[in-house]
Structures are given as C-alpha cells and as structure tokens.
C-alpha cells in the first residue's frame, strides 16, 4: 500500500477550513468587482520562452517545467512551464490582446501560482495570488495609484481581520535623494534600495552596519543621512503632506517628481474617503523588484506586525516590453492569500468556519423519506442550503453528524409533527429547540441566519 501524503509546500484544507478560505476569496473578488475591475484567467502553464524572459531574477530560477511522458521518452527539452506569478502572464495577455482591449484596462485575477521554494513551514510551492492592475496605453495618470490603497482598505475592512495600515512611498523620491548623495542610478543604487527595504525586517542597526560595510563602502555621513531619511513615517494626512513639504527637492528633478506624485496620491486618497488612520507615508518602502518605478505599497496588520506585508505592489512604466513595442504603463497590487490565510490561522485571527450547509433534514423512518425530500426542496427554494439524511438512523447519530459537520439547524418531521402541520427545529449553536409551521420554516431560518451574519460583521 502506498502511504497517502501531500507533497511538501502545499496547503490542503479540511472542508470547514476550506469554507473559511473560500469566504475570504469571495470578499476579495466582490471588492475588486465593486471598483470596476474585470475578471481574467490565464493558463496554469505558459510557453517557456514567453514566461522566462532574460531578466534572470531569483523567481525565475524556481520555475517548474511541464513535460509530457512522450516528450520525456524522446528526450525533448520542456517547452512549457508553470506560471510563477500573475504579472508575467498578464503582460503576455495584454500584449496578445492589445487591439481588443479597452484602455485603461482594469483586470483582476485570482489563481494559483507555482514556485520551487525550499520546503519550510509557512512557505508554499503552490499558492493563490489575488491581483488587480490598471494598464494604460502610452500613459497612465498617477491618480490610479491612489485608487489602489482605496481598494486595499475596502478589502481588508470587510475581511474583518483587525486594524491595518497601508504604507506607501515613491521610488522616485528615494532615487532622487540618493542622487543628491552622489549614489547614481545603476547597480549600486539598486543594491542600496534593496537594503533599506529590509529595515522593518532586519532593524535599523543591521541595515546601517551593512551600508557602511565593504560591500557598499558608503561614508558615515551619507549613511547617517540615509538612515534618518528612510525612518520617516507619517502619523496622519496633514503630517504626511508636511513631511513631503519639508523635503528640499529644488535641486533634483527626480526627487521633485516623486514628491509631486506622492502629494497627488494623498490628495486623491483623501477624496476617496479612506480614513487617515489606515494609511501612512513610509520613506523606507522600496519593494525589491526593480521594475517598480513610482508609487509602491505595503500593507501590515497593526496588531501583528510580525506577519509582514499582507498586500503589496506598485507602479511600473512598461508592463509588456518583452512582448510588444507599445508602451503599457500600469499600477497594481497583489494579495498572497494562501500564505496570509496560513498566518492568520496560526495567529488565531481566523478560525474554522461553520458549514456552508445551513440545515440538515433528518430521517427517523423510511416511510417518511418523500416528506423529508419535499421539505428539503421547500427550504432550498427559500434560500436555505440544505442536506437530507437519506437513510434512517438513530436520532443521536444524526445530531452527532450535524454537529461534527458544523451544520447549525437540524430539522425533524415525524408522524406527530406531520399531523399537526409543523416541523421541529433544533438550533445546535444555541442548543434550543422550537416548532414552526412548514410555511414559515424557510423564512424563520433565514431570519436566524441573517441575525448571525450581522453579529459576525460587527
């Protein structure tokens, strides 16, 4: 016998945990659509030469290749590979369908991606990403950058996982500041950007030590100015505007552009009605990926900073440069939901959900099966998700099954109830029992369920 086991690096859930995960997906999808984003799905695998561009990043060294058994027997090189994110497939999609799309193109995509990560707890080789992007043709207003934190606020407010802060910055701000210090654009500046992006993970002392080390060789005065700059955080909308106003951007065009763009983002964000307690400017955020060129975002849970960023993204100048000569600037964000769900569950923020089945119609006597089936159909027509016990069993076993499965209501129709035109309902959550007429059954259960959902929302 082969021992049943899942491969390392995947998250396989029991049904009630899967329900909790699915409900998070539903909230995210609903909010993406509420802001006017359109659904897109791309194949799980892409042609290797399309997927693997010449950038040679770390992610691309974790690719899973796809090969048929026939190709393996012939010794053929794999021409297909599993997608490692949703951005590269989006770039291919937009380039391929460019003349059929309306720009700015607003898409959301919620699918699994695959990476050959080293197997360890909380790191996954197969995981869900939930992305939105706005793609422009030739140009895209920075006002779209302000829309991203508004969507993040809408999503995480409805997920109800605790207070959170959308932190954002602009890479032009950082690049201009470094240019003023004599750290010119290029590989050295990129290394410094990646290092200061780690300040919240490694701590200021560790980053400072790295910057003065041999690998960077920066002067003590330059490092001191960098550390003071990147530890800037705003404490409210007015404070964010004041911190931007305090920067001397007169001598550097890149810095001045970054300041102007951030100020525009803040102005539009306020007009969108996002509470100022939920966003802040953080001058250390750079995002490690080099294709980000302007606004960058990271979202953290205020009470659980150790979880790290729960949603991130940014602005890029040319999404599909490898596939088309058209300039397609854009801005987007991504939620890695599998990792987030795992961490929220570990922290006790989310828990096993009730069943998506609301009611179980019991069966005490074989002769009453037609009545039980008709009663279930009545409940379904009234909007109640209903299961039927199709074989008569001892009542205690039926209650035990419903309780273990997380079903709230047990509905019983015996000979006595049928004679009186009523049914008996056992509320397994409240441990209460009551009778109700068949005609009022669905409406009564629906009211109870709506009250429960309202309490959970509050």
mmCIF file of N, CA, C and O in Angstrom, residues 59-116:
data_model
loop_
_atom_site.group_PDB
_atom_site.id
_atom_site.type_symbol
_atom_site.label_atom_id
_atom_site.label_comp_id
_atom_site.label_asym_id
_atom_site.label_seq_id
_atom_site.Cartn_x
_atom_site.Cartn_y
_atom_site.Cartn_z
ATOM 1 N N UNK A 59 13.150 34.571 -8.829
ATOM 2 C CA UNK A 59 11.898 33.844 -9.007
ATOM 3 C C UNK A 59 11.971 32.913 -10.202
ATOM 4 O O UNK A 59 11.476 31.782 -10.157
ATOM 5 N N UNK A 60 12.590 33.357 -11.266
ATOM 6 C CA UNK A 60 12.656 32.547 -12.472
ATOM 7 C C UNK A 60 13.543 31.314 -12.307
ATOM 8 O O UNK A 60 13.476 30.383 -13.113
ATOM 9 N N UNK A 61 14.362 31.286 -11.281
ATOM 10 C CA UNK A 61 15.171 30.099 -11.002
ATOM 11 C C UNK A 61 14.394 29.078 -10.171
ATOM 12 O O UNK A 61 14.926 28.026 -9.818
ATOM 13 N N UNK A 62 13.120 29.391 -9.866
ATOM 14 C CA UNK A 62 12.293 28.480 -9.081
ATOM 15 C C UNK A 62 11.149 27.903 -9.913
ATOM 16 O O UNK A 62 10.158 27.426 -9.387
ATOM 17 N N UNK A 63 11.317 27.937 -11.231
ATOM 18 C CA UNK A 63 10.231 27.550 -12.133
ATOM 19 C C UNK A 63 10.094 26.036 -12.204
ATOM 20 O O UNK A 63 11.076 25.293 -12.215
ATOM 21 N N UNK A 64 8.834 25.586 -12.281
ATOM 22 C CA UNK A 64 8.526 24.186 -12.564
ATOM 23 C C UNK A 64 8.260 24.050 -14.058
ATOM 24 O O UNK A 64 7.385 24.735 -14.608
ATOM 25 N N UNK A 65 8.991 23.153 -14.730
ATOM 26 C CA UNK A 65 8.755 22.902 -16.136
ATOM 27 C C UNK A 65 7.735 21.784 -16.303
ATOM 28 O O UNK A 65 7.589 20.915 -15.440
ATOM 29 N N UNK A 66 7.028 21.805 -17.421
ATOM 30 C CA UNK A 66 5.973 20.838 -17.708
ATOM 31 C C UNK A 66 6.390 20.026 -18.927
ATOM 32 O O UNK A 66 6.764 20.596 -19.955
ATOM 33 N N UNK A 67 6.329 18.699 -18.799
ATOM 34 C CA UNK A 67 6.739 17.838 -19.888
ATOM 35 C C UNK A 67 5.836 16.617 -19.926
ATOM 36 O O UNK A 67 5.563 15.999 -18.887
ATOM 37 N N UNK A 68 5.354 16.259 -21.098
ATOM 38 C CA UNK A 68 4.541 15.053 -21.225
ATOM 39 C C UNK A 68 5.429 13.818 -21.148
ATOM 40 O O UNK A 68 6.647 13.894 -21.363
ATOM 41 N N UNK A 69 4.819 12.665 -20.850
ATOM 42 C CA UNK A 69 5.611 11.423 -20.798
ATOM 43 C C UNK A 69 6.204 11.116 -22.161
ATOM 44 O O UNK A 69 7.327 10.610 -22.265
ATOM 45 N N UNK A 70 5.473 11.451 -23.232
ATOM 46 C CA UNK A 70 6.005 11.218 -24.574
ATOM 47 C C UNK A 70 7.241 12.055 -24.841
ATOM 48 O O UNK A 70 8.226 11.573 -25.397
ATOM 49 N N UNK A 71 7.193 13.321 -24.413
ATOM 50 C CA UNK A 71 8.353 14.200 -24.601
ATOM 51 C C UNK A 71 9.539 13.716 -23.781
ATOM 52 O O UNK A 71 10.691 13.783 -24.213
ATOM 53 N N UNK A 72 9.264 13.206 -22.580
ATOM 54 C CA UNK A 72 10.332 12.682 -21.733
ATOM 55 C C UNK A 72 11.023 11.496 -22.409
ATOM 56 O O UNK A 72 12.250 11.379 -22.394
ATOM 57 N N UNK A 73 10.220 10.610 -23.011
ATOM 58 C CA UNK A 73 10.776 9.437 -23.673
ATOM 59 C C UNK A 73 11.646 9.829 -24.864
ATOM 60 O O UNK A 73 12.628 9.168 -25.185
ATOM 61 N N UNK A 74 11.292 10.935 -25.508
ATOM 62 C CA UNK A 74 12.051 11.396 -26.668
ATOM 63 C C UNK A 74 13.220 12.300 -26.284
ATOM 64 O O UNK A 74 13.999 12.699 -27.138
ATOM 65 N N UNK A 75 13.319 12.616 -24.977
ATOM 66 C CA UNK A 75 14.407 13.470 -24.517
ATOM 67 C C UNK A 75 14.263 14.914 -24.956
ATOM 68 O O UNK A 75 15.244 15.651 -25.061
ATOM 69 N N UNK A 76 13.016 15.358 -25.207
ATOM 70 C CA UNK A 76 12.774 16.726 -25.674
ATOM 71 C C UNK A 76 12.881 17.723 -24.529
ATOM 72 O O UNK A 76 12.443 17.444 -23.417
ATOM 73 N N UNK A 77 13.461 18.891 -24.803
ATOM 74 C CA UNK A 77 13.521 19.952 -23.802
ATOM 75 C C UNK A 77 12.107 20.489 -23.538
ATOM 76 O O UNK A 77 11.316 20.625 -24.483
ATOM 77 N N UNK A 78 11.756 20.764 -22.283
ATOM 78 C CA UNK A 78 10.390 21.240 -21.986
ATOM 79 C C UNK A 78 10.118 22.597 -22.625
ATOM 80 O O UNK A 78 10.923 23.522 -22.519
ATOM 81 N N UNK A 79 8.979 22.681 -23.325
ATOM 82 C CA UNK A 79 8.623 23.963 -23.926
ATOM 83 C C UNK A 79 7.506 24.657 -23.168
ATOM 84 O O UNK A 79 7.033 25.711 -23.583
ATOM 85 N N UNK A 80 7.095 24.077 -22.028
ATOM 86 C CA UNK A 80 6.070 24.677 -21.187
ATOM 87 C C UNK A 80 6.568 24.780 -19.752
ATOM 88 O O UNK A 80 7.363 23.944 -19.300
ATOM 89 N N UNK A 81 6.076 25.806 -19.029
ATOM 90 C CA UNK A 81 6.453 25.989 -17.623
ATOM 91 C C UNK A 81 5.263 26.544 -16.857
ATOM 92 O O UNK A 81 4.465 27.313 -17.407
ATOM 93 N N UNK A 82 5.132 26.166 -15.580
ATOM 94 C CA UNK A 82 4.064 26.675 -14.734
ATOM 95 C C UNK A 82 4.333 28.138 -14.391
ATOM 96 O O UNK A 82 5.474 28.520 -14.126
ATOM 97 N N UNK A 83 3.288 28.946 -14.385
ATOM 98 C CA UNK A 83 3.447 30.371 -14.059
ATOM 99 C C UNK A 83 3.939 30.515 -12.617
ATOM 100 O O UNK A 83 3.489 29.795 -11.718
ATOM 101 N N UNK A 84 4.871 31.451 -12.375
ATOM 102 C CA UNK A 84 5.408 31.681 -11.030
ATOM 103 C C UNK A 84 4.800 32.922 -10.388
ATOM 104 O O UNK A 84 4.999 33.180 -9.209
ATOM 105 N N UNK A 85 4.068 33.726 -11.174
ATOM 106 C CA UNK A 85 3.272 34.831 -10.645
ATOM 107 C C UNK A 85 2.170 35.112 -11.661
ATOM 108 O O UNK A 85 2.028 34.375 -12.645
ATOM 109 N N UNK A 86 1.380 36.156 -11.425
ATOM 110 C CA UNK A 86 0.318 36.500 -12.370
ATOM 111 C C UNK A 86 0.669 37.705 -13.227
ATOM 112 O O UNK A 86 -0.070 38.053 -14.138
ATOM 113 N N UNK A 87 1.820 38.325 -12.938
ATOM 114 C CA UNK A 87 2.210 39.539 -13.660
ATOM 115 C C UNK A 87 2.746 39.229 -15.049
ATOM 116 O O UNK A 87 2.374 39.883 -16.033
ATOM 117 N N UNK A 88 3.623 38.242 -15.158
ATOM 118 C CA UNK A 88 4.163 37.877 -16.471
ATOM 119 C C UNK A 88 3.053 37.375 -17.397
ATOM 120 O O UNK A 88 2.974 37.808 -18.554
ATOM 121 N N UNK A 89 2.155 36.477 -16.928
ATOM 122 C CA UNK A 89 1.027 36.108 -17.795
ATOM 123 C C UNK A 89 0.156 37.303 -18.190
ATOM 124 O O UNK A 89 -0.354 37.358 -19.315
ATOM 125 N N UNK A 90 -0.009 38.272 -17.272
ATOM 126 C CA UNK A 90 -0.774 39.473 -17.610
ATOM 127 C C UNK A 90 -0.091 40.242 -18.731
ATOM 128 O O UNK A 90 -0.753 40.729 -19.663
ATOM 129 N N UNK A 91 1.226 40.373 -18.644
ATOM 130 C CA UNK A 91 1.972 41.088 -19.679
ATOM 131 C C UNK A 91 1.767 40.418 -21.037
ATOM 132 O O UNK A 91 1.509 41.095 -22.051
ATOM 133 N N UNK A 92 1.857 39.110 -21.076
ATOM 134 C CA UNK A 92 1.635 38.370 -22.327
ATOM 135 C C UNK A 92 0.207 38.558 -22.815
ATOM 136 O O UNK A 92 -0.042 38.798 -24.004
ATOM 137 N N UNK A 93 -0.754 38.487 -21.890
ATOM 138 C CA UNK A 93 -2.173 38.614 -22.215
ATOM 139 C C UNK A 93 -2.475 39.979 -22.836
ATOM 140 O O UNK A 93 -3.155 40.074 -23.867
ATOM 141 N N UNK A 94 -1.987 41.039 -22.213
ATOM 142 C CA UNK A 94 -2.260 42.388 -22.704
ATOM 143 C C UNK A 94 -1.594 42.613 -24.060
ATOM 144 O O UNK A 94 -2.186 43.205 -24.970
ATOM 145 N N UNK A 95 -0.351 42.127 -24.203
ATOM 146 C CA UNK A 95 0.336 42.288 -25.484
ATOM 147 C C UNK A 95 -0.378 41.519 -26.593
ATOM 148 O O UNK A 95 -0.516 42.011 -27.724
ATOM 149 N N UNK A 96 -0.864 40.337 -26.291
ATOM 150 C CA UNK A 96 -1.524 39.497 -27.292
ATOM 151 C C UNK A 96 -2.894 40.044 -27.695
ATOM 152 O O UNK A 96 -3.304 39.956 -28.851
ATOM 153 N N UNK A 97 -3.620 40.629 -26.713
ATOM 154 C CA UNK A 97 -4.987 41.099 -26.970
ATOM 155 C C UNK A 97 -5.080 42.627 -26.992
ATOM 156 O O UNK A 97 -6.166 43.178 -26.851
ATOM 157 N N UNK A 98 -3.941 43.268 -27.185
ATOM 158 C CA UNK A 98 -3.863 44.727 -27.079
ATOM 159 C C UNK A 98 -4.928 45.448 -27.897
ATOM 160 O O UNK A 98 -5.541 46.414 -27.436
ATOM 161 N N UNK A 99 -5.187 44.971 -29.124
ATOM 162 C CA UNK A 99 -6.111 45.678 -30.017
ATOM 163 C C UNK A 99 -7.568 45.318 -29.752
ATOM 164 O O UNK A 99 -8.466 45.893 -30.372
ATOM 165 N N UNK A 100 -7.805 44.390 -28.814
ATOM 166 C CA UNK A 100 -9.178 44.016 -28.464
ATOM 167 C C UNK A 100 -9.600 44.591 -27.113
ATOM 168 O O UNK A 100 -10.775 44.506 -26.748
ATOM 169 N N UNK A 101 -8.661 45.159 -26.374
ATOM 170 C CA UNK A 101 -8.940 45.644 -25.021
ATOM 171 C C UNK A 101 -9.229 47.143 -25.022
ATOM 172 O O UNK A 101 -8.712 47.887 -25.866
ATOM 173 N N UNK A 102 -10.027 47.573 -24.057
ATOM 174 C CA UNK A 102 -10.276 48.999 -23.834
ATOM 175 C C UNK A 102 -9.308 49.493 -22.760
ATOM 176 O O UNK A 102 -9.199 48.890 -21.693
ATOM 177 N N UNK A 103 -8.595 50.564 -23.042
ATOM 178 C CA UNK A 103 -7.635 51.117 -22.095
ATOM 179 C C UNK A 103 -8.170 52.406 -21.482
ATOM 180 O O UNK A 103 -8.832 53.185 -22.164
ATOM 181 N N UNK A 104 -7.893 52.658 -20.196
ATOM 182 C CA UNK A 104 -7.097 51.810 -19.306
ATOM 183 C C UNK A 104 -7.803 50.483 -19.029
ATOM 184 O O UNK A 104 -9.005 50.454 -18.774
ATOM 185 N N UNK A 105 -7.020 49.424 -19.103
ATOM 186 C CA UNK A 105 -7.533 48.073 -18.901
ATOM 187 C C UNK A 105 -7.440 47.729 -17.417
ATOM 188 O O UNK A 105 -6.375 47.769 -16.822
ATOM 189 N N UNK A 106 -8.593 47.399 -16.824
ATOM 190 C CA UNK A 106 -8.665 47.126 -15.385
ATOM 191 C C UNK A 106 -9.000 45.647 -15.204
ATOM 192 O O UNK A 106 -10.106 45.210 -15.516
ATOM 193 N N UNK A 107 -8.050 44.878 -14.706
ATOM 194 C CA UNK A 107 -8.291 43.443 -14.567
ATOM 195 C C UNK A 107 -8.017 42.973 -13.149
ATOM 196 O O UNK A 107 -7.177 43.505 -12.436
ATOM 197 N N UNK A 108 -8.788 41.951 -12.745
ATOM 198 C CA UNK A 108 -8.432 41.215 -11.542
ATOM 199 C C UNK A 108 -8.246 39.761 -11.907
ATOM 200 O O UNK A 108 -8.860 39.245 -12.840
ATOM 201 N N UNK A 109 -7.370 39.098 -11.169
ATOM 202 C CA UNK A 109 -7.057 37.692 -11.430
ATOM 203 C C UNK A 109 -6.797 37.011 -10.097
ATOM 204 O O UNK A 109 -6.017 37.501 -9.281
ATOM 205 N N UNK A 110 -7.460 35.883 -9.861
ATOM 206 C CA UNK A 110 -7.329 35.145 -8.607
ATOM 207 C C UNK A 110 -7.105 33.682 -8.953
ATOM 208 O O UNK A 110 -8.040 32.925 -9.185
ATOM 209 N N UNK A 111 -5.831 33.289 -8.995
ATOM 210 C CA UNK A 111 -5.486 31.930 -9.401
ATOM 211 C C UNK A 111 -4.245 31.451 -8.650
ATOM 212 O O UNK A 111 -3.540 32.230 -8.009
ATOM 213 N N UNK A 112 -3.990 30.151 -8.772
ATOM 214 C CA UNK A 112 -2.803 29.565 -8.154
ATOM 215 C C UNK A 112 -1.565 29.824 -9.009
ATOM 216 O O UNK A 112 -1.641 29.868 -10.229
ATOM 217 N N UNK A 113 -0.428 29.997 -8.326
ATOM 218 C CA UNK A 113 0.866 30.098 -8.992
ATOM 219 C C UNK A 113 1.814 29.097 -8.336
ATOM 220 O O UNK A 113 1.531 28.553 -7.259
ATOM 221 N N UNK A 114 2.974 28.862 -8.978
ATOM 222 C CA UNK A 114 3.856 27.762 -8.560
ATOM 223 C C UNK A 114 5.307 28.204 -8.530
ATOM 224 O O UNK A 114 5.804 28.789 -9.500
ATOM 225 N N UNK A 115 5.960 27.931 -7.414
ATOM 226 C CA UNK A 115 7.384 28.247 -7.273
ATOM 227 C C UNK A 115 8.090 27.119 -6.542
ATOM 228 O O UNK A 115 7.573 26.579 -5.569
ATOM 229 N N UNK A 116 9.305 26.825 -6.983
ATOM 230 C CA UNK A 116 10.112 25.780 -6.349
ATOM 231 C C UNK A 116 10.788 26.288 -5.091
ATOM 232 O O UNK A 116 12.017 26.269 -4.986
#
